CSV table of C-alpha atoms and ligand atoms in Angstrom, one decimal:
chain,number,residue,atom,x,y,z
Q,6,MET,CA,14.3,-13.7,-42.9
Q,7,GLN,CA,13.2,-15.5,-39.8
Q,8,VAL,CA,16.8,-14.9,-38.2
Q,9,GLU,CA,16.8,-11.5,-39.2
Q,10,SER,CA,13.3,-10.5,-37.6
Q,11,LEU,CA,14.2,-12.5,-34.4
Q,12,ARG,CA,17.5,-10.4,-34.1
Q,13,LYS,CA,15.5,-7.0,-34.5
Q,14,ALA,CA,13.2,-8.2,-32.0
Q,15,THR,CA,16.3,-9.3,-29.6
Q,16,HIS,CA,17.8,-5.9,-30.1
Q,17,GLN,CA,14.3,-4.1,-29.5
Q,18,ARG,CA,13.9,-6.1,-26.2
Q,19,THR,CA,17.7,-5.4,-25.1
Q,20,ARG,CA,17.3,-1.9,-25.8
Q,21,GLN,CA,13.7,-1.7,-24.0
Q,22,ILE,CA,15.3,-3.6,-20.5
Q,23,ASN,CA,18.3,-0.9,-21.0
Q,24,SER,CA,15.6,2.0,-21.0
Q,25,GLN,CA,13.9,0.8,-17.9
Q,26,LEU,CA,17.3,0.4,-16.5
Q,27,VAL,CA,18.3,4.0,-17.0
Q,28,LEU,CA,15.0,5.1,-15.6
Q,29,ARG,CA,15.3,3.4,-12.7
Q,30,THR,CA,18.5,4.2,-12.0
Q,31,VAL,CA,17.7,8.0,-12.7
Q,32,PHE,CA,14.7,7.8,-11.2
Q,33,GLU,CA,16.4,6.3,-7.5
Q,34,ARG,CA,19.6,8.0,-7.4
Q,35,ALA,CA,18.7,11.7,-8.9
Q,36,PRO,CA,20.5,14.2,-9.0
Q,37,ILE,CA,23.0,11.9,-11.2
Q,38,SER,CA,25.4,12.4,-14.0
Q,39,ARG,CA,25.3,10.0,-17.0
Q,40,ALA,CA,28.6,9.3,-16.4
Q,41,GLU,CA,27.5,8.0,-13.0
Q,42,VAL,CA,24.6,6.0,-14.6
Q,43,ALA,CA,26.9,4.2,-16.7
Q,44,ARG,CA,29.1,3.3,-14.2
Q,45,VAL,CA,26.1,2.2,-11.9
Q,46,THR,CA,24.4,0.1,-14.9
Q,47,GLY,CA,27.6,-1.2,-16.6
Q,48,LEU,CA,26.2,0.5,-20.2
Q,49,THR,CA,28.2,2.6,-22.0
Q,50,ARG,CA,28.7,6.1,-22.3
Q,51,THR,CA,27.2,6.3,-25.5
Q,52,THR,CA,24.1,4.0,-24.8
Q,53,VAL,CA,23.4,6.2,-21.5
Q,54,SER,CA,23.6,9.5,-23.9
Q,55,GLU,CA,21.3,7.6,-26.2
Q,56,LEU,CA,18.9,6.4,-23.6
Q,57,VAL,CA,18.7,9.2,-21.9
Q,58,GLU,CA,17.7,11.6,-24.8
Q,59,GLU,CA,15.2,9.4,-25.4
Q,60,LEU,CA,14.1,9.5,-22.0
Q,61,MET,CA,14.1,13.4,-22.4
Q,62,ASP,CA,11.9,13.3,-25.4
Q,63,GLU,CA,9.3,11.4,-23.6
Q,64,GLY,CA,9.5,13.9,-20.7
Q,65,LEU,CA,10.7,11.3,-18.3
Q,66,ALA,CA,14.0,12.9,-17.7
Q,67,ARG,CA,15.0,16.4,-17.6
Q,68,GLU,CA,18.4,18.2,-16.8
Q,69,ILE,CA,18.7,20.5,-13.5
Q,70,GLY,CA,22.0,21.9,-13.4
Q,71,ARG,CA,25.4,21.0,-12.6
Q,72,GLY,CA,27.1,19.1,-10.2
Q,73,GLN,CA,30.3,19.0,-8.5
Q,74,SER,CA,33.5,19.0,-11.1
Q,75,THR,CA,36.3,16.8,-10.2
Q,76,GLY,CA,38.6,17.9,-12.4
Q,77,GLY,CA,37.1,18.8,-16.0
Q,78,LYS,CA,34.1,20.6,-16.7
Q,79,ALA,CA,31.0,20.1,-14.0
Q,80,PRO,CA,28.6,17.5,-15.0
Q,81,ILE,CA,25.3,17.8,-15.8
Q,82,LEU,CA,22.6,16.4,-13.4
Q,83,LEU,CA,19.7,14.5,-14.2
Q,84,GLU,CA,16.1,13.9,-12.4
Q,85,VAL,CA,12.8,12.0,-13.3
Q,86,PRO,CA,10.0,14.8,-13.2
Q,87,PRO,CA,7.4,13.7,-10.4
Q,88,ASP,CA,5.2,14.9,-12.4
Q,89,ALA,CA,6.3,13.2,-15.7
Q,90,ARG,CA,3.4,10.6,-15.3
Q,91,LEU,CA,0.5,10.9,-13.5
Q,92,MET,CA,-1.4,7.7,-12.3
Q,93,ILE,CA,-4.9,7.0,-11.1
Q,94,GLY,CA,-5.3,5.0,-7.8
Q,95,ILE,CA,-8.4,3.7,-6.2
Q,96,ASP,CA,-9.5,2.3,-3.2
Q,97,VAL,CA,-12.8,0.8,-3.2
Q,98,GLY,CA,-13.4,1.1,0.8
Q,99,ASP,CA,-16.1,-0.4,3.1
Q,100,THR,CA,-18.3,2.8,3.0
Q,101,ALA,CA,-17.0,4.8,0.1
Q,102,VAL,CA,-14.8,4.5,-3.5
Q,103,ASN,CA,-11.7,7.0,-3.1
Q,104,GLY,CA,-9.7,7.8,-5.9
Q,105,ALA,CA,-6.9,9.9,-6.4
Q,106,ILE,CA,-4.3,11.4,-8.8
Q,107,VAL,CA,-1.1,10.4,-7.7
Q,108,ASN,CA,2.4,11.6,-9.2
Q,109,LEU,CA,5.5,9.6,-9.6
Q,110,ARG,CA,6.8,10.4,-5.9
Q,111,GLY,CA,3.2,9.3,-4.4
Q,112,GLU,CA,2.4,12.7,-4.3
Q,113,VAL,CA,-1.6,13.3,-4.0
Q,114,ARG,CA,-2.5,15.9,-7.0
Q,115,HIS,CA,-6.4,15.5,-6.5
Q,116,ALA,CA,-8.9,13.5,-4.4
Q,117,THR,CA,-12.3,11.9,-4.9
Q,118,SER,CA,-14.6,10.2,-3.0
Q,119,VAL,CA,-18.4,8.5,-4.2
Q,120,PRO,CA,-20.0,7.0,-1.3
Q,121,LEU,CA,-20.8,3.0,-1.6
Q,122,GLU,CA,-24.1,3.0,0.8
Q,123,GLY,CA,-24.4,-1.1,0.9
Q,124,ARG,CA,-24.5,-1.1,-3.1
Q,125,ASP,CA,-23.1,-4.3,-4.3
Q,126,GLY,CA,-22.3,-6.3,-7.7
Q,127,ASP,CA,-23.1,-4.5,-10.5
Q,128,ARG,CA,-24.2,-0.9,-8.2
Q,129,ALA,CA,-20.7,-1.2,-6.6
Q,130,LEU,CA,-19.0,-1.4,-9.9
Q,131,GLU,CA,-21.2,1.4,-11.3
Q,132,GLN,CA,-19.7,3.5,-8.1
Q,133,LEU,CA,-16.4,2.6,-8.8
Q,134,GLU,CA,-16.6,3.7,-13.1
Q,135,ALA,CA,-18.1,7.1,-11.9
Q,136,VAL,CA,-14.5,7.5,-9.6
Q,137,LEU,CA,-12.7,6.3,-12.4
Q,138,ASP,CA,-14.5,8.8,-15.2
Q,139,GLU,CA,-14.1,12.0,-12.9
Q,140,LEU,CA,-10.4,11.0,-12.6
Q,141,LEU,CA,-10.1,10.8,-16.0
Q,142,THR,CA,-11.3,14.3,-16.9
Q,143,SER,CA,-9.5,16.0,-13.8
Q,144,ALA,CA,-6.0,14.6,-14.7
Q,145,GLN,CA,-3.6,17.5,-15.9
Q,146,GLY,CA,-0.7,15.8,-17.5
Q,147,PRO,CA,-0.7,12.3,-19.2
Q,148,LEU,CA,-1.9,9.1,-17.7
Q,149,LEU,CA,0.0,6.0,-17.0
Q,150,GLY,CA,-2.5,4.3,-16.1
Q,151,VAL,CA,-4.5,2.9,-13.3
Q,152,GLY,CA,-4.2,0.9,-10.4
Q,153,ILE,CA,-7.4,-0.5,-7.8
Q,154,GLY,CA,-7.3,-1.7,-4.5
Q,155,THR,CA,-10.5,-3.8,-3.5
Q,156,PRO,CA,-10.8,-6.0,-0.7
Q,157,GLY,CA,-11.1,-10.0,-1.2
Q,158,LEU,CA,-8.9,-12.3,-2.8
Q,159,ILE,CA,-7.5,-10.6,-6.1
Q,160,ASP,CA,-5.5,-12.6,-9.0
Q,161,THR,CA,-3.1,-9.6,-9.6
Q,162,SER,CA,-1.4,-11.2,-12.4
Q,163,THR,CA,-5.0,-11.1,-14.3
Q,164,GLY,CA,-6.6,-8.6,-12.7
Q,165,THR,CA,-9.3,-10.6,-11.4
Q,166,VAL,CA,-11.2,-10.3,-8.5
Q,167,ARG,CA,-11.7,-14.2,-7.6
Q,168,TRP,CA,-13.8,-13.2,-4.2
Q,169,ALA,CA,-14.7,-10.4,-2.7
Q,170,VAL,CA,-17.8,-11.0,0.0
Q,171,ASN,CA,-18.9,-7.5,1.1
Q,172,LEU,CA,-18.9,-6.4,-2.8
Q,173,ASP,CA,-20.5,-9.9,-4.0
Q,174,TRP,CA,-17.8,-9.5,-6.7
Q,175,ARG,CA,-16.9,-13.5,-8.0
Q,176,ASP,CA,-14.5,-14.1,-10.6
Q,177,LEU,CA,-14.7,-10.4,-11.7
Q,178,PRO,CA,-12.4,-9.6,-14.5
Q,179,LEU,CA,-12.1,-5.9,-13.3
Q,180,GLY,CA,-8.8,-5.1,-14.6
Q,181,SER,CA,-9.9,-6.1,-18.1
Q,182,LEU,CA,-13.3,-4.3,-17.8
Q,183,LEU,CA,-11.6,-1.1,-16.6
Q,184,GLN,CA,-9.1,-1.2,-19.6
Q,185,GLU,CA,-11.3,-1.8,-22.0
Q,186,ARG,CA,-13.6,1.2,-20.8
Q,187,THR,CA,-10.5,3.7,-20.3
Q,188,GLY,CA,-7.8,2.2,-22.9
Q,189,LEU,CA,-4.8,2.5,-20.1
Q,190,PRO,CA,-3.4,0.0,-18.4
Q,191,VAL,CA,-4.9,-1.5,-15.3
Q,192,TYR,CA,-4.0,-3.1,-12.2
Q,193,VAL,CA,-5.6,-4.4,-9.4
Q,194,ALA,CA,-4.7,-5.4,-6.0
Q,195,ASN,CA,-6.2,-6.5,-2.4
Q,196,ASP,CA,-6.4,-3.5,-0.8
Q,197,SER,CA,-3.9,-4.4,2.5
Q,198,GLN,CA,-1.4,-5.7,-0.1
Q,199,ALA,CA,-1.6,-2.4,-2.2
Q,200,ALA,CA,-1.2,-0.4,1.6
Q,201,ALA,CA,1.7,-2.7,1.9
Q,202,LEU,CA,3.2,-1.2,-1.8
Q,203,ALA,CA,2.6,2.4,-0.9
Q,204,GLU,CA,4.7,1.8,2.5
Q,205,PHE,CA,7.3,0.2,0.5
Q,206,THR,CA,7.4,2.4,-2.2
Q,207,PHE,CA,6.7,5.9,-1.1
Q,208,GLY,CA,7.6,5.4,2.8
Q,209,GLY,CA,10.7,6.0,2.9
Q,210,HIS,CA,12.4,2.7,4.0
Q,211,ALA,CA,15.7,2.9,1.6
Q,212,SER,CA,17.4,-0.4,3.0
Q,213,ALA,CA,14.2,-2.7,3.1
Q,214,ARG,CA,13.9,-5.2,0.5
Q,215,SER,CA,11.1,-7.1,2.6
Q,216,MET,CA,8.4,-5.5,4.7
Q,217,VAL,CA,4.8,-6.9,6.2
Q,218,VAL,CA,2.1,-3.9,6.5
Q,219,VAL,CA,-0.1,-4.6,9.0
Q,220,ARG,CA,-3.4,-2.5,8.1
Q,221,VAL,CA,-5.7,-2.1,11.4
Q,222,GLY,CA,-8.8,-0.5,10.6
Q,223,ARG,CA,-12.3,-1.4,10.0
Q,224,GLY,CA,-10.8,-5.2,8.2
Q,225,VAL,CA,-7.2,-6.5,9.8
Q,226,GLY,CA,-4.6,-7.6,7.3
Q,227,ALA,CA,-1.2,-7.6,6.3
Q,228,GLY,CA,0.2,-7.0,3.1
Q,229,ILE,CA,3.8,-9.1,2.6
Q,230,VAL,CA,6.5,-7.7,0.2
Q,231,LEU,CA,9.3,-10.3,-0.1
Q,232,ASN,CA,12.7,-9.3,-1.8
Q,233,GLY,CA,10.7,-6.0,-3.6
Q,234,GLN,CA,7.9,-8.6,-5.0
Q,235,LEU,CA,4.4,-8.6,-3.8
Q,236,HIS,CA,3.8,-11.8,-1.9
Q,237,GLN,CA,0.4,-13.0,-2.6
Q,238,GLY,CA,0.3,-16.5,-1.4
Q,239,ASP,CA,-0.9,-19.8,-3.5
Q,240,GLY,CA,-4.8,-18.8,-3.0
Q,241,PHE,CA,-4.2,-14.6,-3.4
Q,242,GLY,CA,-4.7,-14.3,0.7
Q,243,ALA,CA,-1.1,-14.1,2.1
Q,244,GLY,CA,-1.6,-12.0,4.8
Q,245,GLU,CA,-5.3,-12.5,5.6
Q,246,ILE,CA,-4.2,-12.4,9.3
Q,247,GLY,CA,-7.8,-10.4,10.5
Q,248,HIS,CA,-9.7,-14.3,10.5
Q,249,THR,CA,-7.5,-15.9,12.2
Q,250,ALA,CA,-9.1,-17.2,15.6
Q,251,VAL,CA,-7.0,-16.0,18.4
Q,252,ALA,CA,-9.0,-15.1,21.0
Q,253,ASP,CA,-11.6,-17.2,23.2
Q,254,ASN,CA,-14.0,-14.3,23.6
Q,255,TYR,CA,-16.8,-16.3,21.0
Q,256,ARG,CA,-17.4,-13.0,19.3
Q,257,ALA,CA,-19.2,-13.5,16.1
Q,258,CYS,CA,-17.0,-12.2,13.6
Q,259,ARG,CA,-18.4,-11.0,10.0
Q,260,CYS,CA,-16.9,-13.9,8.5
Q,261,GLY,CA,-18.7,-16.3,9.7
Q,262,SER,CA,-16.3,-17.4,12.6
Q,263,THR,CA,-15.8,-16.2,16.3
Q,264,GLY,CA,-12.9,-15.0,17.8
Q,265,CYS,CA,-11.0,-13.6,14.9
Q,266,LEU,CA,-8.2,-11.0,15.4
Q,267,GLU,CA,-10.4,-8.8,13.8
Q,268,THR,CA,-13.5,-9.1,16.4
Q,269,ILE,CA,-10.6,-7.8,19.5
Q,270,ALA,CA,-7.7,-6.0,17.6
Q,271,SER,CA,-10.0,-3.5,15.7
Q,272,PRO,CA,-11.5,0.0,16.2
Q,273,ARG,CA,-14.7,-1.7,15.7
Q,274,ALA,CA,-14.1,-4.5,18.4
Q,275,LEU,CA,-12.9,-1.6,20.6
Q,276,VAL,CA,-16.3,0.6,20.4
Q,277,GLN,CA,-17.9,-2.5,21.0
Q,278,ARG,CA,-16.1,-3.8,23.9
Q,279,ALA,CA,-16.2,-0.3,25.3
Q,280,ARG,CA,-20.2,-0.5,25.2
Q,281,GLU,CA,-20.6,-3.9,26.8
Q,282,VAL,CA,-18.3,-2.8,29.9
Q,283,ALA,CA,-19.3,0.9,30.3
Q,284,PRO,CA,-22.4,0.2,32.2
Q,285,HIS,CA,-20.6,-1.7,35.0
Q,286,ALA,CA,-18.4,1.2,35.6
Q,287,PRO,CA,-20.4,4.0,36.1
Q,288,GLU,CA,-17.0,5.7,37.8
Q,289,SER,CA,-15.4,5.9,34.1
Q,290,SER,CA,-15.9,8.4,31.5
Q,291,LEU,CA,-16.8,5.7,29.2
Q,292,HIS,CA,-20.2,5.9,30.9
Q,293,ARG,CA,-21.1,8.9,30.0
Q,294,LEU,CA,-20.0,8.3,26.7
Q,295,VAL,CA,-21.3,5.3,25.5
Q,296,LEU,CA,-25.0,7.2,26.9
Q,297,ASP,CA,-24.1,9.7,24.5
Q,298,GLY,CA,-23.7,7.4,21.6
Q,299,LEU,CA,-19.8,6.2,22.0
Q,300,GLY,CA,-17.8,6.4,18.4
Q,301,PHE,CA,-13.7,5.7,17.8
Q,302,ASP,CA,-13.2,9.5,17.9
Q,303,GLN,CA,-14.6,9.7,21.5
Q,304,LEU,CA,-13.0,6.7,22.6
Q,305,LEU,CA,-9.6,8.4,21.2
Q,306,THR,CA,-10.2,11.2,23.5
Q,307,ALA,CA,-11.0,9.2,26.8
Q,308,TYR,CA,-7.7,7.2,25.9
Q,309,GLU,CA,-5.8,10.1,25.9
Q,310,ALA,CA,-7.2,11.6,28.9
Q,311,GLY,CA,-6.2,8.4,30.8
Q,312,ASP,CA,-9.1,6.9,31.1
Q,313,GLU,CA,-8.3,3.4,33.1
Q,314,LEU,CA,-11.1,1.3,31.8
Q,315,VAL,CA,-10.3,2.4,27.8
Q,316,ARG,CA,-6.4,1.7,28.8
Q,317,GLU,CA,-7.4,-1.6,29.7
Q,318,ILE,CA,-9.5,-2.5,26.4
Q,319,VAL,CA,-6.7,-0.8,24.4
Q,320,ALA,CA,-4.1,-3.2,26.2
Q,321,ASP,CA,-5.8,-5.9,25.7
Q,322,ALA,CA,-6.6,-5.1,21.7
Q,323,ALA,CA,-2.8,-4.0,21.4
Q,324,HIS,CA,-1.8,-7.4,23.0
Q,325,GLN,CA,-3.4,-9.5,20.6
Q,326,LEU,CA,-2.5,-8.1,17.5
Q,327,GLY,CA,1.2,-8.0,18.9
Q,328,ARG,CA,0.9,-11.4,19.2
Q,329,ALA,CA,-0.3,-12.1,15.8
Q,330,ILE,CA,2.6,-9.7,15.1
Q,331,GLY,CA,5.3,-12.0,16.4
Q,332,GLY,CA,3.8,-15.0,14.8
Q,333,LEU,CA,4.8,-13.2,11.6
Q,334,VAL,CA,7.6,-12.5,12.5
Q,335,GLY,CA,8.6,-16.1,12.9
Q,336,ALA,CA,7.2,-17.6,10.0
Q,337,LEU,CA,9.1,-15.2,7.8
Q,338,ASN,CA,12.1,-13.8,9.4
Q,339,VAL,CA,11.0,-9.7,7.7
Q,340,ARG,CA,12.7,-6.9,9.8
Q,341,HIS,CA,10.7,-4.6,8.8
Q,342,ILE,CA,7.1,-4.6,10.0
Q,343,VAL,CA,4.7,-1.2,9.6
Q,344,LEU,CA,1.4,-0.9,10.9
Q,345,VAL,CA,-1.3,1.4,9.4
Q,346,GLY,CA,-4.9,1.9,9.7
Q,347,GLU,CA,-7.4,4.0,11.7
Q,348,MET,CA,-5.8,2.1,14.8
Q,349,THR,CA,-2.3,4.0,14.6
Q,350,ARG,CA,-4.2,7.1,15.9
Q,351,LEU,CA,-3.6,5.6,19.1
Q,352,GLY,CA,-0.1,6.4,18.8
Q,353,GLU,CA,2.9,5.2,20.9
Q,354,PRO,CA,1.8,3.7,24.0
Q,355,TRP,CA,-0.6,1.5,21.9
Q,356,LEU,CA,2.4,0.7,19.4
Q,357,SER,CA,4.6,0.2,22.7
Q,358,ILE,CA,2.5,-2.5,23.6
Q,359,VAL,CA,2.2,-4.1,20.0
Q,360,ARG,CA,5.8,-4.1,19.8
Q,361,ARG,CA,6.5,-5.9,23.4
Q,362,GLU,CA,4.0,-8.4,22.9
Q,363,ALA,CA,5.5,-9.5,19.1
Q,364,HIS,CA,8.8,-9.4,20.5
Q,365,ARG,CA,7.9,-11.6,23.6
Q,366,SER,CA,6.2,-14.0,21.1
Q,367,ALA,CA,9.0,-14.6,18.8
Q,368,LEU,CA,12.1,-15.8,18.9
Q,369,ALA,CA,14.2,-13.4,21.1
Q,370,LEU,CA,17.2,-13.4,18.4
Q,371,LEU,CA,14.6,-12.7,15.3
Q,372,ALA,CA,12.7,-10.1,17.4
Q,373,GLU,CA,15.8,-8.3,18.2
Q,374,ASP,CA,16.4,-7.4,14.5
Q,375,THR,CA,12.9,-6.5,14.1
Q,376,ARG,CA,11.5,-2.7,13.7
Q,377,ILE,CA,8.1,-2.1,14.4
Q,378,GLU,CA,6.7,1.4,13.4
Q,379,ILE,CA,4.1,3.5,12.5
Q,380,GLY,CA,3.4,4.2,8.5
Q,381,ARG,CA,4.5,7.2,6.8
Q,382,VAL,CA,2.9,7.4,4.0
Q,383,GLU,CA,-0.1,10.6,4.0
Q,384,GLY,CA,-2.7,10.3,2.0
Q,385,ASN,CA,-5.0,7.0,1.5
Q,386,GLN,CA,-2.8,4.5,1.5
Q,387,VAL,CA,-5.0,2.2,-0.6
Q,388,ALA,CA,-5.1,4.1,-3.7
Q,389,VAL,CA,-1.5,5.4,-3.3
Q,390,GLY,CA,-0.4,1.7,-3.3
Q,391,ALA,CA,-2.5,0.9,-6.3
Q,392,ALA,CA,-0.5,3.4,-8.1
Q,393,ALA,CA,3.2,2.0,-6.8
Q,394,LEU,CA,1.8,-1.1,-8.2
Q,395,LEU,CA,0.9,0.4,-11.5
Q,396,MET,CA,4.1,2.0,-11.7
Q,397,SER,CA,6.2,-1.0,-10.4
Q,398,ARG,CA,4.7,-2.5,-13.4
Q,399,GLU,CA,4.8,0.0,-16.2
Q,400,LEU,CA,7.9,1.7,-15.3
Q,401,GLY,CA,9.8,-0.9,-13.4
Q,402,VAL,CA,10.6,1.7,-11.3
Q,403,SER,CA,10.3,1.2,-7.6
Q,404,PRO,CA,12.4,3.6,-5.4
Q,405,GLY,CA,11.9,2.7,-1.7
Q,406,ALA,CA,13.1,5.8,-1.0
X,523,ZN,ZN1,-13.7,-13.7,10.9
């Protein structure tokens, strides 16, 4: 009897694995025929036909016409409908909780936002729940689950926020709390790690198996994907490069240390630096801008207009970021480095300095093969990436295309 139930369980498990394999193949290679799925997966045509039938019943596959005939009857082609499942992705940002309904191609179908305004602890959690509730009622289609990106050290395997200093969350079982509330699967990741998954999954980098995505916004952090898997490190803090001391400017950082990469390479650091130097440079356009209350937008305009002083400040920031990236190239030998976040608005001139410095500070042979580019994912990368995490865990698909 036991042997029989074990055999049954094994059979079911095999079927589930094969079903995921077929789903992934159709998802990644669509449009594709059943025969081609069988060839790619090594499963028999009969098994593939049965599994495709099931996937079609669940709405996860559909027929989209006939392909080229190779002699006989032209084969029927299959695809996974992009809206077959919808996902909730949430970004717990610095000033707001931003949520989105995302489809299986990473396209944002609906977005919403609730301000945080300095709330932390339970009150921050309430804002997160408000966004979640709104998205649950506005989703028009079957929901796969929820993905959440939040700052801090996150144990993604259990959905626990180990420590998020600005939110004052410590050992918060966020995943299970929200799972109880929604009845849906919930996955939680660090925000930079989520942004990395967005780029890896939906950024069109088909050939990349490994990737480092460096997010340069209010915070500076990297998400590391190695051989298709998110690399979290022993204490969940892999990629926390923003608080590595790089500069001897002794500028105080919000982490309590000084001279962190974040205090020189972030948009906020640029604005601060501009405010300091502008009073000594009456000939610079910065001078007037600072009097008017300078922000990153104005700085960007002055940069594009070719203001010398602004160019210097930006070059310095790009230089330090490039060196930090050179260190990552040396440590990981990952060939795809993608930059995302507000700083990327500085565009190609900034990027070229980052590139040059990264190449200069890494072993020449490694640097030669490394591509550094600006991210391609539209919309909120953290929210979309949290959805990508959900998708890969629940459906086993991760197109990378
Ligand atoms: Zn710091």
